[in-house]
CSV table of C-alpha atoms in Angstrom, one decimal:
chain,number,residue,atom,x,y,z
A,297,ALA,CA,107.1,107.8,88.3
A,298,SER,CA,103.6,109.0,87.6
A,299,PRO,CA,101.6,109.9,90.8
A,300,ALA,CA,98.4,108.5,89.1
A,301,PRO,CA,98.6,104.9,90.5
A,302,ALA,CA,99.3,106.2,94.0
A,303,MET,CA,96.4,108.7,93.8
A,304,ARG,CA,94.1,105.9,92.5
A,305,ASP,CA,95.1,103.6,95.4
A,306,GLU,CA,94.4,106.5,97.9
A,307,GLN,CA,91.0,107.0,96.3
A,308,LEU,CA,90.2,103.3,96.5
A,309,LYS,CA,91.3,103.3,100.2
A,310,MET,CA,89.0,106.2,101.1
A,311,MET,CA,86.1,104.8,99.1
A,312,SER,CA,86.5,101.3,100.7
A,313,LEU,CA,86.6,102.8,104.2
A,314,LEU,CA,83.5,104.9,103.6
A,315,VAL,CA,81.6,101.9,102.2
A,316,PHE,CA,82.9,99.7,105.1
A,317,THR,CA,81.6,102.3,107.7
A,318,PHE,CA,78.3,102.6,106.0
A,319,GLN,CA,77.8,98.8,105.6
A,320,ASN,CA,78.7,98.1,109.3
A,321,ALA,CA,76.3,100.7,110.6
A,322,ALA,CA,73.5,100.0,108.0
A,323,PHE,CA,73.6,96.2,108.6
A,324,VAL,CA,72.7,96.4,112.3
A,325,LEU,CA,70.3,99.3,111.8
A,326,LEU,CA,68.5,97.4,109.1
A,327,MET,CA,68.3,94.2,111.1
A,328,ARG,CA,67.0,96.1,114.1
A,329,TRP,CA,64.4,97.9,111.9
A,330,SER,CA,63.3,94.5,110.4
A,331,LYS,CA,62.7,93.2,114.0
A,332,VAL,CA,61.0,96.4,115.2
A,333,LEU,CA,58.4,96.2,112.3
A,334,ASP,CA,57.5,92.8,113.8
A,335,THR,CA,56.3,91.2,110.5
A,336,HIS,CA,57.0,87.7,111.9
A,337,TYR,CA,59.4,86.9,109.1
A,338,ASN,CA,61.4,83.7,109.3
A,339,SER,CA,65.0,84.8,110.0
A,340,THR,CA,66.4,81.3,109.1
A,341,VAL,CA,65.1,81.9,105.6
A,342,ALA,CA,66.9,85.3,105.6
A,343,VAL,CA,70.1,83.5,106.5
A,344,PHE,CA,69.6,81.0,103.8
A,345,LEU,CA,69.0,83.7,101.1
A,346,THR,CA,72.1,85.5,102.4
A,347,GLU,CA,74.3,82.5,101.8
A,348,VAL,CA,72.7,81.9,98.4
A,349,LEU,CA,73.6,85.5,97.4
A,350,LYS,CA,77.2,85.2,98.5
A,351,LEU,CA,78.1,82.4,96.1
A,352,PRO,CA,77.5,84.3,92.8
A,353,LEU,CA,79.1,87.4,94.3
A,354,SER,CA,82.2,85.4,95.2
A,355,VAL,CA,82.4,83.8,91.7
A,356,LEU,CA,82.0,87.2,90.0
A,357,LEU,CA,84.7,88.8,92.1
A,358,LEU,CA,87.0,85.8,91.4
A,359,MET,CA,86.4,86.4,87.7
A,360,TYR,CA,87.2,90.1,88.1
A,361,GLU,CA,90.4,89.2,90.0
A,362,LYS,CA,91.5,86.7,87.3
A,363,ARG,CA,90.3,88.9,84.5
A,364,SER,CA,89.1,85.7,82.8
A,365,VAL,CA,86.1,83.5,83.1
A,366,THR,CA,88.1,80.5,82.0
A,367,GLU,CA,90.8,81.1,84.5
A,368,ALA,CA,88.3,81.6,87.3
A,369,CYS,CA,86.5,78.3,86.5
A,370,ALA,CA,89.9,76.5,86.3
A,371,THR,CA,90.8,77.9,89.7
A,372,LEU,CA,87.5,76.8,91.3
A,373,ASN,CA,88.0,73.3,89.8
A,374,ARG,CA,91.5,73.1,91.1
A,375,GLU,CA,90.9,74.4,94.6
A,376,ILE,CA,87.5,72.8,95.2
A,377,LEU,CA,87.2,69.6,93.1
A,378,GLY,CA,90.9,69.0,92.9
A,379,ALA,CA,91.3,69.3,96.7
A,380,PRO,CA,88.4,67.3,98.2
A,381,LEU,CA,89.9,66.9,101.6
A,382,ASP,CA,90.6,70.6,102.1
A,383,THR,CA,87.1,71.4,100.8
A,384,LEU,CA,85.6,68.9,103.3
A,385,LYS,CA,87.4,70.6,106.2
A,386,ILE,CA,85.6,73.8,105.3
A,387,SER,CA,82.3,72.2,106.5
A,388,VAL,CA,83.2,72.9,110.2
A,389,PRO,CA,83.6,76.7,109.9
A,390,ALA,CA,80.6,76.7,107.5
A,391,LEU,CA,78.4,75.3,110.2
A,392,LEU,CA,79.8,77.8,112.7
A,393,TYR,CA,79.2,80.7,110.4
A,394,THR,CA,75.7,79.6,109.7
A,395,VAL,CA,74.9,79.4,113.4
A,396,GLN,CA,76.6,82.8,113.9
A,397,ASN,CA,74.4,84.5,111.3
A,398,ASN,CA,71.2,83.0,112.9
A,399,CYS,CA,72.4,84.2,116.3
A,400,LEU,CA,72.8,87.7,114.9
A,401,PHE,CA,69.1,87.8,113.9
A,402,VAL,CA,68.1,86.5,117.3
A,403,ALA,CA,70.2,89.1,119.1
A,404,MET,CA,68.8,92.0,117.1
A,405,GLY,CA,65.3,91.1,118.2
A,406,TYR,CA,66.2,91.9,121.8
A,407,LEU,CA,69.1,94.5,121.7
A,408,GLU,CA,69.3,98.0,120.4
A,409,ALA,CA,71.5,98.4,117.4
A,410,ALA,CA,74.1,100.5,119.2
A,411,VAL,CA,74.2,98.1,122.2
A,412,PHE,CA,74.6,95.1,119.8
A,413,GLN,CA,77.5,96.8,117.9
A,414,CYS,CA,79.5,97.3,121.1
A,415,THR,CA,78.7,93.9,122.5
A,416,TYR,CA,79.7,92.2,119.2
A,417,GLN,CA,83.2,93.6,119.5
A,418,LEU,CA,83.7,90.9,122.2
A,419,LYS,CA,84.7,88.7,119.2
A,420,THR,CA,88.1,90.4,119.5
A,421,LEU,CA,88.4,88.9,123.0
A,422,THR,CA,87.2,85.4,122.1
A,423,THR,CA,89.5,85.3,119.0
A,424,ALA,CA,92.5,86.5,121.1
A,425,VAL,CA,92.0,83.8,123.7
A,426,LEU,CA,91.6,81.1,121.1
A,427,THR,CA,94.6,82.4,119.2
A,428,VAL,CA,96.7,81.9,122.3
A,429,THR,CA,95.3,78.6,123.4
A,430,MET,CA,94.8,76.9,119.9
A,431,LEU,CA,97.6,78.5,117.8
A,432,GLY,CA,100.2,79.0,120.6
A,433,ARG,CA,100.7,82.6,119.8
A,434,SER,CA,101.5,85.5,122.1
A,435,ILE,CA,99.5,88.6,122.8
A,436,ALA,CA,101.4,91.9,123.6
A,437,ALA,CA,100.8,93.5,127.0
A,438,HIS,CA,99.0,96.5,125.5
A,439,GLN,CA,96.6,94.2,123.7
A,440,TRP,CA,95.7,92.4,127.0
A,441,GLY,CA,95.1,95.9,128.4
A,442,ALA,CA,92.9,96.7,125.4
A,443,LEU,CA,90.8,93.5,126.0
A,444,VAL,CA,90.2,94.6,129.6
A,445,LEU,CA,89.0,97.9,128.3
A,446,LEU,CA,86.8,96.1,125.8
A,447,MET,CA,85.1,94.0,128.6
A,448,ALA,CA,84.6,97.1,130.8
A,449,GLY,CA,83.0,99.0,127.9
A,450,THR,CA,80.8,96.1,127.0
A,451,VAL,CA,79.5,95.9,130.5
A,452,LEU,CA,78.8,99.7,130.6
A,453,VAL,CA,76.7,99.7,127.4
A,454,GLN,CA,74.3,97.1,128.8
A,455,GLU,CA,71.8,99.6,130.3
A,456,PRO,CA,69.4,98.0,132.8
A,457,PRO,CA,65.8,98.2,131.7
A,458,ALA,CA,64.0,101.3,133.0
A,459,LYS,CA,61.5,100.9,135.8
A,460,GLY,CA,58.1,100.3,134.4
A,461,GLY,CA,59.5,99.4,131.0
A,462,GLY,CA,58.7,95.7,131.0
A,463,GLY,CA,60.3,94.5,134.2
A,464,ALA,CA,61.3,90.9,134.2
A,465,ASP,CA,60.4,90.4,130.5
A,466,SER,CA,62.8,93.2,129.5
A,467,SER,CA,65.6,91.8,131.6
A,468,ALA,CA,65.0,88.3,130.2
A,469,GLY,CA,64.9,89.7,126.7
A,470,MET,CA,68.2,91.5,127.2
A,471,MET,CA,69.8,88.4,128.5
A,472,VAL,CA,68.7,86.4,125.5
A,473,GLY,CA,70.1,89.1,123.2
A,474,ILE,CA,73.4,89.2,125.0
A,475,GLY,CA,73.6,85.4,125.1
A,476,ALA,CA,73.0,85.3,121.3
A,477,THR,CA,75.6,87.9,120.7
A,478,VAL,CA,78.2,86.1,122.8
A,479,ALA,CA,77.3,82.8,121.0
A,480,ALA,CA,77.9,84.6,117.6
A,481,CYS,CA,81.2,85.9,118.8
A,482,VAL,CA,82.4,82.4,119.9
A,483,CYS,CA,81.2,80.9,116.6
A,484,SER,CA,83.0,83.6,114.6
A,485,SER,CA,86.2,83.2,116.6
A,486,VAL,CA,86.3,79.4,116.5
A,487,ALA,CA,85.7,79.4,112.8
A,488,SER,CA,88.4,81.9,112.0
A,489,VAL,CA,91.0,80.2,114.2
A,490,TYR,CA,90.0,76.8,112.9
A,491,LEU,CA,90.6,78.0,109.3
A,492,GLU,CA,94.0,79.4,110.4
A,493,LYS,CA,95.1,76.2,112.2
A,494,ILE,CA,93.7,73.4,110.0
A,495,LEU,CA,94.2,75.0,106.5
A,496,ILE,CA,97.5,76.8,107.1
A,497,GLU,CA,99.1,75.0,104.2
A,498,SER,CA,96.4,76.0,101.8
A,499,LYS,CA,96.2,79.7,100.9
A,500,PRO,CA,93.7,80.1,98.1
A,501,SER,CA,92.1,83.4,97.0
A,502,ILE,CA,89.6,84.8,99.5
A,503,TRP,CA,86.9,84.5,96.9
A,504,VAL,CA,87.7,80.8,96.4
A,505,ARG,CA,87.5,80.3,100.1
A,506,ASN,CA,84.2,82.0,100.2
A,507,ALA,CA,82.9,79.9,97.4
A,508,GLN,CA,84.0,76.8,99.3
A,509,LEU,CA,82.2,78.0,102.4
A,510,CYS,CA,79.0,78.6,100.4
A,511,LEU,CA,79.0,75.0,99.2
A,512,PHE,CA,78.3,74.0,102.8
A,513,THR,CA,76.6,77.0,104.3
A,514,ILE,CA,73.8,76.9,101.7
A,515,PRO,CA,72.6,73.3,102.5
A,516,ILE,CA,73.2,73.8,106.2
A,517,ALA,CA,71.1,77.0,106.2
A,518,ALA,CA,68.5,75.2,104.1
A,519,VAL,CA,68.3,72.5,106.8
A,520,GLY,CA,68.0,75.2,109.4
A,521,THR,CA,64.9,76.6,107.8
A,522,GLN,CA,63.2,73.2,108.4
A,523,MET,CA,64.3,73.0,112.1
A,524,VAL,CA,62.3,76.1,113.1
A,525,LYS,CA,58.5,76.0,113.4
A,526,ASP,CA,57.0,78.6,111.2
A,527,ASP,CA,53.4,79.3,112.3
A,528,TYR,CA,52.8,81.8,109.5
A,529,LEU,CA,53.9,79.6,106.6
A,530,LYS,CA,50.6,77.9,106.0
A,531,GLU,CA,48.7,81.2,106.4
A,532,GLU,CA,50.9,83.2,104.0
A,533,GLY,CA,51.7,80.4,101.6
A,534,THR,CA,55.4,81.4,101.1
A,535,PRO,CA,58.6,81.0,103.1
A,536,ILE,CA,59.4,84.7,102.5
A,537,HIS,CA,56.3,86.0,104.2
A,538,GLY,CA,56.8,89.2,106.1
A,539,PHE,CA,59.9,90.1,104.0
A,540,THR,CA,59.9,93.9,104.0
A,541,PHE,CA,62.4,96.3,102.4
A,542,ALA,CA,64.3,96.2,105.7
A,543,VAL,CA,64.7,92.4,105.6
A,544,TRP,CA,65.8,92.4,102.0
A,545,ALA,CA,68.2,95.2,102.5
A,546,SER,CA,69.8,93.5,105.6
A,547,ILE,CA,70.2,90.4,103.5
A,548,VAL,CA,72.1,92.3,100.8
A,549,THR,CA,74.3,94.3,103.2
A,550,ASN,CA,75.1,91.1,105.1
A,551,ALA,CA,76.1,89.2,101.9
A,552,ALA,CA,78.2,92.1,100.7
A,553,GLY,CA,79.8,92.7,104.1
A,554,GLY,CA,82.4,90.0,103.9
A,555,MET,CA,83.4,91.2,100.4
A,556,ILE,CA,83.8,94.7,101.6
A,557,VAL,CA,86.0,93.5,104.5
A,558,ALA,CA,88.3,91.8,102.0
A,559,VAL,CA,88.6,95.0,99.9
A,560,VAL,CA,89.3,97.2,103.0
A,561,MET,CA,92.0,94.8,104.2
A,562,LYS,CA,93.6,94.9,100.8
A,563,PHE,CA,93.6,98.7,100.4
A,564,ALA,CA,93.3,100.3,103.8
A,565,GLY,CA,95.1,98.2,106.4
A,566,ASN,CA,94.3,97.5,110.0
A,567,ILE,CA,94.5,100.9,111.6
A,568,LEU,CA,92.2,102.6,109.1
A,569,ARG,CA,89.9,99.7,109.4
A,570,ASN,CA,89.8,100.2,113.2
A,571,PHE,CA,88.9,103.8,112.6
A,572,ALA,CA,86.1,102.8,110.3
A,573,GLN,CA,84.8,100.4,112.9
A,574,ALA,CA,84.8,103.2,115.5
A,575,CYS,CA,82.9,105.5,113.1
A,576,ALA,CA,80.4,102.7,112.4
A,577,ILE,CA,79.7,102.4,116.2
A,578,VAL,CA,79.1,106.2,116.4
A,579,VAL,CA,76.9,106.2,113.3
A,580,GLY,CA,75.0,103.2,114.8
A,581,GLY,CA,74.4,105.0,118.0
A,582,ILE,CA,73.1,108.1,116.3
A,583,GLY,CA,71.0,106.0,114.0
A,584,SER,CA,69.5,104.1,117.0
A,585,CYS,CA,68.7,107.4,118.6
A,586,LEU,CA,67.0,108.9,115.6
A,587,LEU,CA,65.2,105.8,114.3
A,588,PHE,CA,64.3,103.8,117.4
A,589,ASP,CA,64.1,106.5,120.2
A,590,PHE,CA,67.1,105.0,121.9
A,591,VAL,CA,68.2,107.1,124.8
A,592,ILE,CA,71.9,107.8,124.9
A,593,THR,CA,73.0,108.1,128.5
A,594,SER,CA,76.4,109.1,130.0
A,595,ARG,CA,76.9,105.4,131.0
A,596,PHE,CA,76.4,104.4,127.3
A,597,VAL,CA,78.7,107.1,126.1
A,598,GLY,CA,81.4,106.0,128.5
A,599,GLY,CA,81.0,102.4,127.4
A,600,VAL,CA,81.3,103.3,123.7
A,601,GLY,CA,84.4,105.4,124.4
A,602,LEU,CA,86.1,102.4,126.1
A,603,VAL,CA,85.1,100.0,123.3
A,604,ILE,CA,86.4,102.4,120.6
A,605,LEU,CA,89.6,103.0,122.6
A,606,SER,CA,90.2,99.3,122.9
A,607,ILE,CA,89.8,98.9,119.2
A,608,PHE,CA,92.5,101.4,118.5
A,609,ILE,CA,94.9,100.1,121.2
A,610,TYR,CA,94.5,96.4,120.2
A,611,GLY,CA,95.0,97.1,116.5
A,612,SER,CA,98.0,99.4,116.9
A,613,LYS,CA,101.7,98.5,117.1
A,614,VAL,CA,103.7,99.5,120.2
A,615,GLU,CA,105.7,102.1,118.3
A,616,GLN,CA,102.5,103.8,117.2
A,617,LEU,CA,101.1,103.9,120.8
A,618,ILE,CA,104.4,105.3,122.1
A,619,ALA,CA,104.4,108.0,119.4
A,620,TRP,CA,100.8,109.0,120.1
A,621,LEU,CA,101.4,109.2,123.9
A,622,ALA,CA,104.7,111.1,123.3
A,623,ALA,CA,102.8,113.6,121.1
A,624,VAL,CA,100.6,114.5,124.1
A,625,GLY,CA,103.4,114.4,126.6
A,626,LEU,CA,102.4,111.2,128.3
A,627,ALA,CA,105.4,109.0,127.3
A,628,ARG,CA,108.9,109.0,125.9
A,629,SER,CA,110.2,107.0,123.0
A,630,SER,CA,112.5,105.2,125.4
A,631,ASP,CA,109.4,103.7,127.1
A,632,GLU,CA,108.8,101.3,124.2
A,633,ALA,CA,110.6,98.4,125.9
A,634,ALA,CA,108.1,98.4,128.7
A,635,TYR,CA,105.4,97.3,126.3
A,636,ALA,CA,107.1,94.1,124.9
A,637,PRO,CA,104.8,91.1,124.2
A,638,VAL,CA,104.0,88.7,127.0
A,639,PRO,CA,106.0,85.5,125.9
A,640,LEU,CA,103.2,82.9,126.0
A,641,ALA,CA,104.6,81.0,123.1
A,642,GLU,CA,106.3,81.7,119.8
A,643,GLU,CA,106.0,85.3,118.5
A,644,ALA,CA,103.3,85.9,116.0
A,645,PRO,CA,101.0,88.6,114.7
A,646,PRO,CA,97.6,89.4,116.2
A,647,PRO,CA,94.6,87.1,115.7
A,648,PRO,CA,93.7,86.1,112.2
A,649,ARG,CA,91.6,88.4,110.1
A,650,GLU,CA,88.0,87.6,109.4
A,651,SER,CA,86.9,85.4,106.5
A,652,ALA,CA,85.0,87.0,103.7
A,653,ASP,CA,82.1,84.9,104.8
A,654,GLU,CA,81.9,86.6,108.1
A,655,GLU,CA,80.4,89.8,109.2
């Protein structure tokens, strides 16, 4: 057999991981940059434009997947118009994803990019809890341990405001940022678990699913733009007032993010994706330090280390963990039985992967 296809797949894997790492880090840095510039842009309009951009991207990718415009249109007609009840069910996660994206913009107005990246990993915890309670699945003992590490790391990265650096206002702002991030995590988790539970019989292409979501996220986001008072709209005369390069770039990277996740999951798999996430957190920390004068302390480094460790442990199989520990002389292969899953319900894989509509 020719090695060419295998080599091509390996190249696609590495390329998708590099793009995934860059997109993860660039998205939060660009959002933070857009907030630091303080141009008073309306973030609900940014969310609306993000959703509008996702729809043609999803349709184009479906056409590429089907290798036919006619087949792609027939698929959309069959999966959307031909299944109205399934399509209607998508309105619930669409609302949650729209709220999530608005929460992300709020959070980035109060948190440093690196702090936000670590805190946002709490969606692993919320998804795991919902997977157990709503889907009746079990979580392995090492995964529960990883979630404890994740919580500890998240607490450590929340540096208290320095004395003389804003006092009560800084503390209140940090609490708003953390609250918005946690709300985004909950929305993301509920939406993904809902899709897994309610639509388990229906397994369309991820691009079709994204198009279905856009049919609801676009009007919901449009309504959201009318629910926020925009004091600068009359003065500037346009809803995209204050839109700098950073705002437009964050919109594009957010819209492309879900598509990139889907490609990474197809070519790279979970472990390499976890590695890319860890790299993105490190890149985000360095970017925050260089661009926004963020001070990296030993406490922050310790918190980031715990978060990255939790990502690897949670996404790994027991055999892999035992092999890694054995390689450094900390475990024997016979220890594997000690790490069996906690039998909460029927055996099942880890929490469902993210939708392509989600960051």
